[in-house]
């Protein structure tokens, strides 16, 4: 196993058009890096169960350039698992996870490497703005970062994606984290280490379509929060306490009123409101409980995070 200086880890799912464009842009840029050592690099693609010609494209690229390596997963495991697979098989002293659609500008790599040389273990890219995103996506992203950082003690930097440079030490910490739920940004935040930011501009996707619809993003958000925080579980004790206090106050009021002005039969509205409100609260808290119990189930099953069907290039 010969180590290289830089590993780019690139998860790909149905990106046959993007692979060639990516290589044509990134390889010359890496070869021209000011830092001579960093010109020793590998490009590790993780084929996340593509059903198009993505793997064939990567195979051809490997035949032409041995610095291109790949893992092919046995099915689609999702980007987070694909990234974990990439981190496990990367050999660089620094690893940079990157999207293949060039939304993460390779020009930023030079700055990341410079900060790494200056002694930072994590150099994360922060988007200068979100104008390439639609308004609803911007708003929901904003809301998510706020909610996550409010609920969790591991703060994730706002508007920073998975595009970042990780020192080998950080990669090794991430690799020891056994959880099946791989919300990468949360794992990076938990690991800590000395980190710095570089600003970058996120372009539109070069070719192809985004693999994330709102439902997938919502699932990712729930994964992120449940894996980083237990506040949603604990909050029900407080809600319950408050409701019980309110109920006590109301009970005293009813008793006093009954004693002073006699028994009163009407009360349909207050009864209905109380029943529906409490029923709703109970279902909600049960739902939250269910989210966590479901996650405990996937964790205790201890299945592998991903299954590699094939490796292209020397395996380690
Ligand atoms: N991706 C993946 N597995 C998936 C979905 C996406 O490996 O199940 C890859 C995809 O090929 C791309 C990266 O993850 O390289 C980011 O995906 P995308 O551009 O669709 O996300 P967006 O930029 O819209 O958030
Ligand atoms: Mg993209």
XYZ file of C-alpha atoms and ligand atoms in Angstrom:
342
model
C 0.000 0.000 0.000
C 1.771 3.127 -1.156
C 0.533 6.253 0.514
C -0.272 9.345 -1.443
C -0.549 12.890 -0.203
C -4.101 13.724 -1.267
C -7.141 11.510 -1.765
C -10.215 12.884 -3.421
C -13.220 10.774 -2.493
C -16.007 11.144 -5.006
C -19.336 9.358 -4.465
C -21.191 8.866 -7.729
C -24.680 7.670 -8.475
C -25.750 7.640 -12.140
C -23.264 10.274 -13.253
C -22.026 8.887 -16.593
C -21.834 12.339 -18.141
C -20.271 14.069 -15.161
C -17.281 11.735 -14.595
C -15.401 12.789 -17.749
C -16.039 16.491 -17.224
C -14.897 16.176 -13.619
C -11.624 14.442 -14.517
C -10.851 16.865 -17.345
C -11.174 19.748 -14.929
C -9.696 18.344 -11.733
C -6.632 16.383 -12.865
C -4.838 19.355 -14.517
C -5.650 21.514 -11.514
C -4.141 19.009 -9.084
C -1.077 18.536 -11.265
C -0.513 22.283 -11.226
C -0.781 22.711 -7.455
C 1.892 25.009 -5.984
C 2.510 22.454 -3.274
C 4.774 19.852 -4.936
C 3.966 17.048 -2.460
C 0.232 17.469 -2.977
C 0.691 16.637 -6.632
C 0.875 13.027 -5.512
C -2.826 12.254 -5.386
C -5.462 9.633 -6.026
C -9.028 10.018 -7.189
C -11.161 7.450 -5.441
C -14.612 7.129 -6.939
C -17.293 5.311 -5.002
C -19.913 3.996 -7.379
C -23.032 3.996 -5.254
C -25.078 1.474 -7.205
C -25.258 3.353 -10.490
C -27.490 1.818 -13.117
C -25.986 3.674 -16.078
C -22.503 3.622 -17.624
C -20.815 5.408 -14.716
C -18.715 2.396 -13.739
C -17.622 1.782 -17.339
C -16.522 5.415 -17.577
C -14.489 5.066 -14.397
C -12.951 1.815 -15.599
C -11.820 3.507 -18.794
C -10.411 6.408 -16.781
C -8.491 3.962 -14.599
C -7.012 2.269 -17.669
C -5.746 5.642 -18.855
C -4.609 6.967 -15.495
C -3.698 4.721 -12.558
C -4.335 7.505 -10.094
C -8.029 6.905 -10.690
C -9.316 4.155 -8.404
C -12.802 3.049 -7.573
C -15.014 1.007 -5.331
C -18.263 -0.267 -6.658
C -20.933 -0.867 -4.026
C -23.347 -3.755 -4.447
C -26.360 -1.412 -4.542
C -27.316 2.163 -3.764
C -26.442 2.753 -0.116
C -26.795 6.535 -0.183
C -24.179 9.242 -0.303
C -23.321 9.113 3.389
C -22.501 5.393 3.289
C -20.623 5.856 0.016
C -18.514 8.536 1.651
C -17.759 6.209 4.556
C -16.658 3.539 2.101
C -14.413 6.103 0.425
C -12.859 7.206 3.710
C -12.214 3.565 4.651
C -10.350 2.855 1.424
C -8.582 6.179 0.902
C -4.824 6.271 1.361
C -3.998 9.958 1.370
C -2.515 11.879 4.278
C -5.365 14.274 3.619
C -8.756 13.338 2.226
C -11.193 15.590 0.423
C -14.746 14.332 -0.159
C -16.149 15.981 -3.249
C -19.258 15.896 -5.433
C -18.740 14.868 -9.031
C -21.001 17.576 -10.473
C -18.344 20.287 -9.913
C -20.612 22.116 -7.500
C -17.644 21.908 -5.147
C -15.089 23.996 -7.042
C -11.732 22.190 -7.359
C -10.057 25.608 -7.378
C -10.647 25.714 -3.615
C -8.390 22.680 -3.081
C -5.237 24.813 -3.297
C -6.435 27.004 -0.418
C -7.462 23.959 1.591
C -4.043 22.389 1.172
C -2.363 25.656 2.181
C -4.405 25.835 5.409
C -3.673 22.171 6.076
C 0.057 22.862 5.752
C -0.428 25.733 8.161
C -1.488 23.196 10.775
C -5.259 22.845 10.534
C -6.678 19.313 10.637
C -10.026 20.144 9.079
C -10.494 22.784 6.413
C -14.140 23.023 5.499
C -15.598 24.875 2.567
C -18.258 27.444 3.343
C -20.552 28.670 0.591
C -20.382 32.405 0.047
C -24.098 32.476 -0.710
C -26.909 30.181 -1.681
C -28.158 31.946 -4.778
C -27.820 28.788 -6.887
C -30.438 27.177 -4.612
C -34.166 27.771 -4.884
C -35.796 29.944 -2.226
C -37.550 27.050 -0.440
C -34.284 25.097 -0.323
C -32.460 28.102 1.098
C -35.103 28.664 3.766
C -35.302 25.026 4.814
C -31.496 24.726 4.903
C -31.312 27.792 7.114
C -34.007 26.459 9.406
C -32.209 23.130 9.608
C -28.836 24.555 10.640
C -30.535 26.642 13.312
C -32.529 23.705 14.678
C -29.514 21.383 14.627
C -27.183 23.774 16.383
C -29.824 24.737 18.916
C -30.564 21.123 19.816
C -27.091 19.643 19.639
C -23.885 20.437 21.455
C -21.796 19.456 18.402
C -22.268 22.571 16.307
C -22.088 22.151 12.556
C -20.785 25.186 10.676
C -23.558 26.836 8.651
C -23.487 26.503 4.879
C -20.612 24.048 4.982
C -21.226 20.808 3.123
C -19.226 17.622 2.938
C -16.633 19.424 0.785
C -13.687 19.759 3.123
C -10.139 18.616 3.689
C -9.639 16.084 6.463
C -6.280 15.196 7.894
C -5.559 11.472 8.161
C -5.935 11.723 11.945
C -9.506 12.977 11.554
C -10.305 10.303 8.970
C -9.085 7.648 11.387
C -11.373 8.998 14.119
C -14.368 8.985 11.769
C -13.525 5.421 10.809
C -13.700 4.274 14.414
C -17.233 5.619 14.804
C -19.389 2.508 14.635
C -22.837 3.952 14.009
C -24.930 2.906 11.045
C -26.489 6.334 10.826
C -23.824 8.224 8.912
C -24.830 11.853 8.947
C -21.354 12.925 7.897
C -21.534 16.583 8.862
C -22.557 15.523 12.353
C -19.701 13.013 12.603
C -17.188 15.629 11.448
C -18.512 18.064 14.044
C -18.281 15.476 16.808
C -14.681 14.602 15.944
C -13.556 18.161 16.645
C -9.885 19.009 15.821
C -8.414 22.319 14.777
C -10.447 23.621 11.899
C -10.475 26.514 9.506
C -12.849 27.616 6.770
C -12.324 28.608 3.173
C -15.016 30.485 1.289
C -16.140 29.146 -2.051
C -18.790 29.793 -4.606
C -21.115 26.910 -5.360
C -21.935 26.719 -9.038
C -24.916 25.125 -10.710
C -24.629 21.415 -11.412
C -22.640 20.849 -14.659
C -24.772 18.020 -16.046
C -27.415 15.638 -14.776
C -29.964 16.061 -12.019
C -29.788 16.415 -8.275
C -30.337 13.116 -6.445
C -32.004 14.859 -3.522
C -35.693 15.691 -3.454
C -37.360 17.308 -0.457
C -38.383 13.999 1.041
C -34.782 12.713 1.002
C -33.578 15.994 2.469
C -36.177 15.727 5.235
C -35.037 12.182 6.027
C -31.443 13.401 6.124
C -32.462 16.218 8.472
C -34.225 13.816 10.858
C -31.180 11.533 10.757
C -28.926 14.463 11.510
C -30.853 15.667 14.512
C -31.666 12.290 16.043
C -28.048 11.190 15.763
C -26.686 14.351 17.341
C -29.199 15.167 20.053
C -31.582 13.608 22.555
C -33.367 16.886 23.248
C -36.411 15.823 21.170
C -36.811 12.878 23.564
C -36.340 14.801 26.780
C -38.544 17.712 25.847
C -41.660 15.595 26.488
C -40.983 15.436 30.201
C -41.151 19.213 30.312
C -44.184 19.423 28.063
C -45.859 16.798 30.257
C -44.971 18.720 33.401
C -46.396 21.953 32.028
C -49.611 20.282 30.860
C -50.026 18.602 34.264
C -49.571 21.961 35.998
C -52.155 23.537 33.723
C -54.537 20.645 34.394
C -54.091 21.063 38.142
C -54.925 24.772 37.898
C -57.986 24.023 35.808
C -59.109 21.279 38.225
C -58.935 23.701 41.162
C -60.918 26.231 39.133
C -63.646 23.664 38.320
C -63.877 22.452 41.928
C -64.160 25.968 43.298
C -66.743 26.905 40.656
C -68.787 23.762 41.380
C -68.728 24.519 45.110
C -69.733 28.139 44.656
C -72.249 27.976 41.807
C -73.375 24.343 41.793
C -73.063 21.554 39.242
C -73.030 22.655 35.648
C -73.563 20.111 32.858
C -72.398 21.920 29.692
C -68.676 21.734 29.051
C -68.555 19.967 25.731
C -66.105 22.443 24.175
C -63.552 22.379 26.990
C -63.796 18.577 27.147
C -63.227 18.150 23.430
C -60.320 20.597 23.395
C -58.646 18.839 26.316
C -59.127 15.359 24.816
C -57.907 16.331 21.337
C -54.994 18.408 22.575
C -53.718 15.721 24.921
C -54.329 12.974 22.352
C -52.333 14.949 19.791
C -49.484 15.556 22.216
C -49.326 11.892 23.121
C -49.234 10.757 19.502
C -46.538 13.297 18.723
C -44.334 12.202 21.593
C -44.911 8.555 20.682
C -43.836 9.380 17.133
C -40.617 10.965 18.371
C -39.998 7.970 20.587
C -40.595 5.749 17.551
C -37.975 7.621 15.536
C -35.375 6.882 18.165
C -36.454 3.285 18.767
C -36.288 2.637 15.015
C -32.772 3.987 14.955
C -31.759 1.845 17.903
C -33.008 -1.151 15.920
C -30.816 -0.339 12.906
C -27.853 0.210 15.219
C -28.203 -3.057 17.135
C -28.511 -5.091 13.961
C -24.869 -4.198 13.354
C -25.057 -4.789 9.642
C -22.174 -3.566 7.534
C -22.489 0.032 6.394
C -21.954 -0.844 2.771
C -21.001 -3.814 0.634
C -18.186 -3.539 -1.893
C -18.864 -5.539 -5.024
C -15.651 -4.689 -6.818
C -12.536 -2.590 -6.420
C -10.834 -1.008 -9.376
C -7.179 -0.227 -8.925
C -4.835 -1.773 -6.366
C -6.737 -2.594 -3.232
C -5.229 -2.129 0.159
N -24.737 10.597 -4.658
C -24.434 9.279 -4.253
N -25.437 8.469 -3.811
C -26.744 8.884 -3.745
C -27.029 10.221 -4.130
C -26.002 11.044 -4.567
O -23.275 8.865 -4.286
O -27.603 8.096 -3.353
C -23.639 11.477 -5.130
C -23.889 12.171 -6.461
O -23.522 11.362 -7.547
C -23.021 13.417 -6.344
C -23.084 13.728 -4.857
O -23.493 12.536 -4.207
O -21.663 13.184 -6.700
C -24.035 14.876 -4.547
O -25.312 14.605 -5.106
P -26.220 15.745 -5.749
O -25.400 16.634 -6.631
O -27.377 15.062 -6.374
O -26.694 16.551 -4.452
P -26.954 18.137 -4.330
O -25.731 18.817 -4.864
O -28.146 18.406 -5.145
O -27.161 18.344 -2.864
Mg -24.846 18.552 -6.613
